[in-house]
Coordinates of C-alpha atoms and ligand atoms in Angstrom, one line a residue:
X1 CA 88.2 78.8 196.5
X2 CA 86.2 75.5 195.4
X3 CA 87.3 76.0 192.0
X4 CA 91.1 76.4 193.1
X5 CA 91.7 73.5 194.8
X6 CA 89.6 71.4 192.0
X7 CA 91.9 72.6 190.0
X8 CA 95.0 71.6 192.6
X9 CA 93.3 68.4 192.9
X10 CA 93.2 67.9 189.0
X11 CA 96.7 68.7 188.8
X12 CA 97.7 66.9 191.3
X13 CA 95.8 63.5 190.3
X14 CA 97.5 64.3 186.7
X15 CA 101.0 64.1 188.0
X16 CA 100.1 61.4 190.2
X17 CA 98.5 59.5 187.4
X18 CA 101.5 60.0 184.8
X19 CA 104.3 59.5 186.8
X20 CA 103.1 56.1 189.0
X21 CA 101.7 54.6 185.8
X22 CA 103.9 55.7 182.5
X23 CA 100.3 56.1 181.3
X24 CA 100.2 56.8 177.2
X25 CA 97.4 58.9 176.4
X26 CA 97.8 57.7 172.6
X27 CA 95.0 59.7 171.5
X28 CA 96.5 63.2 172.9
X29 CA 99.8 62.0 171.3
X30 CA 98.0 61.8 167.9
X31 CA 95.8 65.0 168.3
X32 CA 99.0 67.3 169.4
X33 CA 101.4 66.0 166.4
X34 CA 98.2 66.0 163.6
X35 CA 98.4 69.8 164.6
X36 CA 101.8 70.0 164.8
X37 CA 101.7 68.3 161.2
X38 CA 99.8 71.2 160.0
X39 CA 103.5 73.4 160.3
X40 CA 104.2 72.4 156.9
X41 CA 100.5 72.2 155.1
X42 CA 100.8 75.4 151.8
X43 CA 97.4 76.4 152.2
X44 CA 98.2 77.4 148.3
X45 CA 99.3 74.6 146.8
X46 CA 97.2 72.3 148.8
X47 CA 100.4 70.0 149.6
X48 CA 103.2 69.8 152.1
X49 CA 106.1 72.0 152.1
X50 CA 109.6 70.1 152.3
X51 CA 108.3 66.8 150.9
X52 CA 107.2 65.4 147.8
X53 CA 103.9 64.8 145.8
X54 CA 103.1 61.3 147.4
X55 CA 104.5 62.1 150.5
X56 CA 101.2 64.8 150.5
X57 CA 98.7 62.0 150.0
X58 CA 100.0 60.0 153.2
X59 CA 99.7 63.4 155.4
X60 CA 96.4 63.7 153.7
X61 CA 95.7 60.2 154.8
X62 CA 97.0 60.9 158.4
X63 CA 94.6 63.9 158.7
X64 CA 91.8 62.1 157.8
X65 CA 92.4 59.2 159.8
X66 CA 93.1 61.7 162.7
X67 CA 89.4 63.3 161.9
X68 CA 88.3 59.9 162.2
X69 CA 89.0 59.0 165.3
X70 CA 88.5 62.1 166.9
X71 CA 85.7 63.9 166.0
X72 CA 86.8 67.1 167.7
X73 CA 89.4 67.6 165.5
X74 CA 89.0 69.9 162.5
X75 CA 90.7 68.8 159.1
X76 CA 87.8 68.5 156.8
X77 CA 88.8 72.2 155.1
X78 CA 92.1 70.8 155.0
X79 CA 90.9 67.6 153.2
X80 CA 88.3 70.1 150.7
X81 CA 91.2 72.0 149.9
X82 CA 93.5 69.9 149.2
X83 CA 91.2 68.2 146.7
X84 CA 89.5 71.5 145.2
X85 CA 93.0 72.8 144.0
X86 CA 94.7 69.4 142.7
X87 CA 91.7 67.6 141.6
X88 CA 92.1 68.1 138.2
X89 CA 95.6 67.1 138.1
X90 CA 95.7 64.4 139.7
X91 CA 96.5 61.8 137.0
X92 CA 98.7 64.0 134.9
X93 CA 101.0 65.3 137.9
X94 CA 101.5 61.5 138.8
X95 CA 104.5 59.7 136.7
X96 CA 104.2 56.7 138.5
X97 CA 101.1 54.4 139.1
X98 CA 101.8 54.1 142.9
X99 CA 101.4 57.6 143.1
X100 CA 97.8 57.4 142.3
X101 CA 97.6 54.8 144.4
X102 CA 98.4 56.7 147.7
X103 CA 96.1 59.4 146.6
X104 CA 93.1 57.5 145.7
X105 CA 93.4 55.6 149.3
X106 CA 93.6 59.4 150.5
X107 CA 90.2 60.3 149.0
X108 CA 88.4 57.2 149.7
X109 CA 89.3 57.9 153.5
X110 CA 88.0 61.6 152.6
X111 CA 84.8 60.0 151.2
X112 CA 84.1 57.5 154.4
X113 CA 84.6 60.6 156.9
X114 CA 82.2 62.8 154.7
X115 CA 80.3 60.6 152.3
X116 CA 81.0 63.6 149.6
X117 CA 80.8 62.0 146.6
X118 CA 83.7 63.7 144.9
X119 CA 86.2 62.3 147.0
X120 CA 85.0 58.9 145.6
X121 CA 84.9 59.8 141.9
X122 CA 88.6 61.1 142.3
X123 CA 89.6 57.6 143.3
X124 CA 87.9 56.3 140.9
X125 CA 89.7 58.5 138.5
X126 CA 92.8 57.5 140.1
X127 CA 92.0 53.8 139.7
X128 CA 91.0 53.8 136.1
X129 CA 94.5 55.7 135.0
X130 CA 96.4 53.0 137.4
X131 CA 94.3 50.0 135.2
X132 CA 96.1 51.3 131.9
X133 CA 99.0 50.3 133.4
X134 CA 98.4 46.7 133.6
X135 CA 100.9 44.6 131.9
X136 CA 101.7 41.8 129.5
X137 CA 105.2 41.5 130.4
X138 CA 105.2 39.7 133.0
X139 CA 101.4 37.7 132.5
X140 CA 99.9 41.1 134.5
X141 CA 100.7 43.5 137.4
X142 CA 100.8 47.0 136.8
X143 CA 104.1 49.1 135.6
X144 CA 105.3 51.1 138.4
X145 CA 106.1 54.0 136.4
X146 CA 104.1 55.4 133.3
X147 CA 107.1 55.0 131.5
X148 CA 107.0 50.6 131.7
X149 CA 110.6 50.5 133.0
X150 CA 109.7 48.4 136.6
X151 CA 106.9 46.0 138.1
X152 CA 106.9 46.2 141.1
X153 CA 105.4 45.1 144.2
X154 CA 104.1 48.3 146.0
X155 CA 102.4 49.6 142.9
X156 CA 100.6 46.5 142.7
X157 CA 99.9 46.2 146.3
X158 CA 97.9 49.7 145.9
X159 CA 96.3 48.7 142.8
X160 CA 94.7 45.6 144.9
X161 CA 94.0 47.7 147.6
X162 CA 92.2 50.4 145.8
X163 CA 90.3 48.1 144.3
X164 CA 89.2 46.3 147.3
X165 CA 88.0 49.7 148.9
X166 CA 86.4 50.5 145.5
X167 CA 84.4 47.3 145.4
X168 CA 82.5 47.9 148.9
X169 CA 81.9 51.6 147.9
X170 CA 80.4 51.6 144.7
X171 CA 78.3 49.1 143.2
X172 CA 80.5 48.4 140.2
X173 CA 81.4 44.7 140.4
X174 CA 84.6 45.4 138.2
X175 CA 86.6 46.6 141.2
X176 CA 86.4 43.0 142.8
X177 CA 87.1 41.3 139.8
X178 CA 89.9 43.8 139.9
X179 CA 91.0 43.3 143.4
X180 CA 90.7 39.3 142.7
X181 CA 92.7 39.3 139.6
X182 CA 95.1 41.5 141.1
X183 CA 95.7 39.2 143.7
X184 CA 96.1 35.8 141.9
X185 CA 98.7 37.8 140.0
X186 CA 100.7 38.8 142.8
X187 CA 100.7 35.8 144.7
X188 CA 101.9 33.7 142.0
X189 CA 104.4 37.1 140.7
X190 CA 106.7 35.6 143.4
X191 CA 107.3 38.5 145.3
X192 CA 106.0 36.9 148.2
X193 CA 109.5 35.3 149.4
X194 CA 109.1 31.9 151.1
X195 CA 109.4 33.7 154.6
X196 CA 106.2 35.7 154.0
X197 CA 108.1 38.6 153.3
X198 CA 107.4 40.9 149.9
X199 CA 110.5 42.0 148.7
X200 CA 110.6 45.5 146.1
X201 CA 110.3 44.4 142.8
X202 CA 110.9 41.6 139.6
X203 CA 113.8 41.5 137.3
X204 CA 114.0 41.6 133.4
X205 CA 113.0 37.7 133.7
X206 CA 110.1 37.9 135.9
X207 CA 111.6 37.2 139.1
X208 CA 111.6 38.4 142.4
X209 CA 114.8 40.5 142.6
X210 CA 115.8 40.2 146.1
X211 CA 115.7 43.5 146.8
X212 CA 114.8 45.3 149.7
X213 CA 112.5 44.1 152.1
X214 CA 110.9 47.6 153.3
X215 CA 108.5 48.1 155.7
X216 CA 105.5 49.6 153.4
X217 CA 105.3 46.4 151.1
X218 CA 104.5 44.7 153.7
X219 CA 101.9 46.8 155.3
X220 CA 100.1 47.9 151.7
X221 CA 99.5 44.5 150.9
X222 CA 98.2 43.4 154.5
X223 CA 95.2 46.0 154.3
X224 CA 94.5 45.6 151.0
X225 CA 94.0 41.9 151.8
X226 CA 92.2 42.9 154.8
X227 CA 89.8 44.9 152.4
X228 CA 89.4 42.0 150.3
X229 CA 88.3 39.8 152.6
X230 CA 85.4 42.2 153.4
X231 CA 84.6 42.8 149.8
X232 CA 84.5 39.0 148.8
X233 CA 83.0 37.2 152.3
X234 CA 86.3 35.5 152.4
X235 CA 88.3 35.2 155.7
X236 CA 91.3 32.8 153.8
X237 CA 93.1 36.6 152.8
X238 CA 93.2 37.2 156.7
X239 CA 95.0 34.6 157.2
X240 CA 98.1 35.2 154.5
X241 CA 97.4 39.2 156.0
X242 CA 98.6 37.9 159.6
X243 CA 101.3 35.5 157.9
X244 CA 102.6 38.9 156.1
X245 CA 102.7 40.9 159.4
X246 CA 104.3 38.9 161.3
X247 CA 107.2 38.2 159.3
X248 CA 107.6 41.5 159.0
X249 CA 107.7 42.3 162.8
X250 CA 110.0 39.6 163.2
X251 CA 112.0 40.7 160.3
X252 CA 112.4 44.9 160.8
X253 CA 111.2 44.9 164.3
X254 CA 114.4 45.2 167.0
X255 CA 114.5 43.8 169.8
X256 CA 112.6 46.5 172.0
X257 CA 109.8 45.7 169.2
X258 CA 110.6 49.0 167.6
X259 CA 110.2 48.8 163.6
X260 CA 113.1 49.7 161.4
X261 CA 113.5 50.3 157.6
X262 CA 117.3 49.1 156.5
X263 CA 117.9 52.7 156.4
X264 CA 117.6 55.1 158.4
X265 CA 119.8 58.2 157.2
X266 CA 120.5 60.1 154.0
X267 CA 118.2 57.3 152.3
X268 CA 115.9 60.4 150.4
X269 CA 112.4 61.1 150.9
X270 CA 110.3 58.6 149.9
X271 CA 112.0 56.1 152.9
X272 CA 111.2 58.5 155.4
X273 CA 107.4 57.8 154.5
X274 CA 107.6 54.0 154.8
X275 CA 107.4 52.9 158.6
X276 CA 104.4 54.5 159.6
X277 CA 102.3 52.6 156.5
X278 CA 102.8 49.7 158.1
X279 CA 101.6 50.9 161.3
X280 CA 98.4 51.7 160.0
X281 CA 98.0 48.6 157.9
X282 CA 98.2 46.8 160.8
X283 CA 95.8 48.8 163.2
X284 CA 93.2 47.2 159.9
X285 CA 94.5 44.0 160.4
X286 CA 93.7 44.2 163.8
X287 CA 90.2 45.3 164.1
X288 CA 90.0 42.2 161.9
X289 CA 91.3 39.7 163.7
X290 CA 91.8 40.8 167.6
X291 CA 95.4 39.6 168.0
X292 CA 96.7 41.4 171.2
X293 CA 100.0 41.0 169.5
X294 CA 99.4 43.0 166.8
X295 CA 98.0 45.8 169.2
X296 CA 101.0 45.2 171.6
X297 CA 103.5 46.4 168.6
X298 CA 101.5 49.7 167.8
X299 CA 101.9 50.6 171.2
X300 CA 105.4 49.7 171.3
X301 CA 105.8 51.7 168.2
X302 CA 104.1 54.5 169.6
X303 CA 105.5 54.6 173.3
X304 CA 109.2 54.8 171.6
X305 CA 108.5 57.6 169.1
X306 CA 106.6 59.7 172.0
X307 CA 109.7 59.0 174.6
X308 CA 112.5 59.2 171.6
X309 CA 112.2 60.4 168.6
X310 CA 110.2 63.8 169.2
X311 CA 111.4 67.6 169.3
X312 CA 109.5 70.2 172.1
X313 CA 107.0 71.0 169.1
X314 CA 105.8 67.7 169.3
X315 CA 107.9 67.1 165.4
X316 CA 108.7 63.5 164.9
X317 CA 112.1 62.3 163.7
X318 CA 112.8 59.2 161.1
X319 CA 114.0 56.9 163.9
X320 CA 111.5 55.7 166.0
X321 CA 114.2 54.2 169.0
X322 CA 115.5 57.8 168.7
X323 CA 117.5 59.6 169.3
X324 CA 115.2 62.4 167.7
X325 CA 117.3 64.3 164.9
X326 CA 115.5 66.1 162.6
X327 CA 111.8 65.9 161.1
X328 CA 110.1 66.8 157.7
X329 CA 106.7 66.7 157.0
X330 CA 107.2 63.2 155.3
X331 CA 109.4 61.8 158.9
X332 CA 106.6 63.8 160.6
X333 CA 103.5 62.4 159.3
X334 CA 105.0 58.4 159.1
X335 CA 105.6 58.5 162.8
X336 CA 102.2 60.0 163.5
X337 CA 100.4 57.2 161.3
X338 CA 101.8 55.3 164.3
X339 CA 100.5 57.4 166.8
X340 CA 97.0 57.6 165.2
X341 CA 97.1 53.7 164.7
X342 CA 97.9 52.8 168.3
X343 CA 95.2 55.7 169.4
X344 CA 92.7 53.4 167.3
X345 CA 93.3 50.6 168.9
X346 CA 93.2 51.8 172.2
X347 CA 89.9 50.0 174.8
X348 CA 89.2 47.5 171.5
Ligands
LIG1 C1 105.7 76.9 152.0 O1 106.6 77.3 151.0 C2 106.1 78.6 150.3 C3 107.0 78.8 149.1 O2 108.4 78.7 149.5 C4 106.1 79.7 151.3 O3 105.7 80.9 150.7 C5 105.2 79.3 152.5 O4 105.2 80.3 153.5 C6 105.6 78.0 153.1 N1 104.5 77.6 154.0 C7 104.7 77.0 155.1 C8 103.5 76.6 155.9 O5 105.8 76.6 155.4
LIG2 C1 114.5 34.2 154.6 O1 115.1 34.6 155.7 C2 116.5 34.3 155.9 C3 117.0 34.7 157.2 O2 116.7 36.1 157.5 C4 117.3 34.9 154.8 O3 118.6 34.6 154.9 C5 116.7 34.4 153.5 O4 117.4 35.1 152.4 C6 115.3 34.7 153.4 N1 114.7 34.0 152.2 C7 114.1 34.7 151.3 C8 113.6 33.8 150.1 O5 113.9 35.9 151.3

């Protein structure tokens, strides 16, 4: 009898709670769509059904982040898996540098959650292949593709960003020369528009192209300058980092706050990936630098995918001001990046 209306009680204060308050419980959000994730994971291949190879790497990376967080979760078999089958591939089954990239931020999140050294030697790997690729064309930045057809900014956004994680895991100093060099590259590559945004790429002449301005270039570049800082002592990359952010969220955000790439249908499946990047660029930027705006757009972000853009299996949808339509692994795992990233915020 005690224990029945204890568990009225409970029930009752639930309701009570969640209806009067519109109370986000960001955390559950994250736990129920990292299992919901899990739908699509080929225990065989060690990737994601439905989406491609990179797209693998960032549900890798939202998996780990989710173990992170929440230690009650259980992905590290996942994580072990993933890596035992595809570790010796990962190089060769990447045509394009920013595909290493994506993997060896996966595996250096692997290697902070477990401290297993082979997740670090992979990125290491990773990073070495993604060095041949640096280029005389333009006076550096790496190629985008193996092939030397494009430089490109989100490439060379990763490269820095790898190399800033490297340098304050290992205790090889050429990861922050790396990371530095990188850096003084890019910000004079002209990528970097005058409005602090980072559009895609350089022409034939060395010049920003003016092409799209999508959300992921400027959230790769914000944590990898957050990284830098930590790496070099130096708190002047923070402050181009919160320049970068915030012309983005006044530049894809609309006007609920809700973040938008220029497309948003039919656009293939590496767009699909892009939104939810940022997210979690920014949750880094935050723990940096405390700026309640910052943590007021993740929750934004993740209020609106939770109320619009989500199925009854808890399955995410590209369009995060809804209405939900249909989700992959790759729509699926962006929009829970921004789950997790608001969850990590949360009581800081
Ligand atoms: C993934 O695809 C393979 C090959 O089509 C299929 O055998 C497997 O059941 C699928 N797994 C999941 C989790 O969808
Ligand atoms: C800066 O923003 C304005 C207004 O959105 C836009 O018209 C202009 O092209 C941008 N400039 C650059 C260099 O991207």
């Amino acid at each position: 009898m005690a224990r029945l209306s204890n568990y009225l009680l409970t029930l009752l204060g639930t309701f009570v709670f969640t209806q009067g308050t519109q109370a986000y419980d960001y955390l559950s959000h994250a736990r129920s769509s990292s299992d919901a994730l899990m739908h699509w994971y080929n225990q065989g291949t060690g990737v994601f059904n439905g989406t491609g190879w990179w797209n693998s790497a960032e549900c890798i990376t939202a998996l780990a982040d989710m173990q992170g967080i929440d230690p009650t979760s259980n992905f590290q078999d996942t994580l072990r898996n993933t890596l035992e089958i595809n570790k010796n591939v990962m190089t060769t089954k990447s045509d394009f540098y920013d595909d290493e990239g994506w993997w060896a931020l996966a595996w250096i999140k692997a290697y902070d959650l477990t401290h297993d050294q082979d997740y670090l030697n992979t990125a290491e790997q990773l990073f070495d292949d993604m060095a041949k690729g640096w280029s005389i064309d333009c006076k550096g930045g790496i190629w985008w593709d193996k092939d030397h057809t494009y430089l490109n900014s989100i490439a060379n956004e990763l490269f820095l960003s790898v190399a800033a994680h490297l340098a304050s895991r290992t205790r090889n100093i050429k990861y922050l020369d790396w990371a530095i060099k990188e850096w003084q590259w890019f910000e004079q590559s002209g990528l970097i528009s005058k409005n602090n945004t980072v559009n895609d790429g350089l022409d034939g002449s060395c010049r920003n192209n003016g092409y799209t301005v999508w959300s992921y270039n400027q959230g790769v570049i914000v944590g990898g300058l957050v990284e830098l800082s930590k790496a070099s002592f130096d708190d002047s990359y923070i402050v181009i980092a919160r320049d970068i952010a915030w012309a983005a969220i006044e530049t894809l955000t609309d006007s609920n706050g809700v973040l938008h790439d220029s497309c948003e249908r039919g656009c293939g499946g590496d767009v699909s990936q892009f939104k939810g990047i940022f997210n979690r660029n920014v949750a880094q930027l935050y723990t940096a630098t405390s700026d309640p705006g910052l943590k007021k757009f993740l929750e934004t972000n993740a209020q609106s995918i939770w109320k619009n853009d989500r199925d009854s299996q808890n399955r995410l949808g590209l369009k995060w001001s809804g209405p939900y339509d249909k989700a992959d692994a790759s729509t699926h795992s962006s929009a829970l990046m921004a789950l997790i990233a608001a969850a990590s915020v949360q009581g800081s």
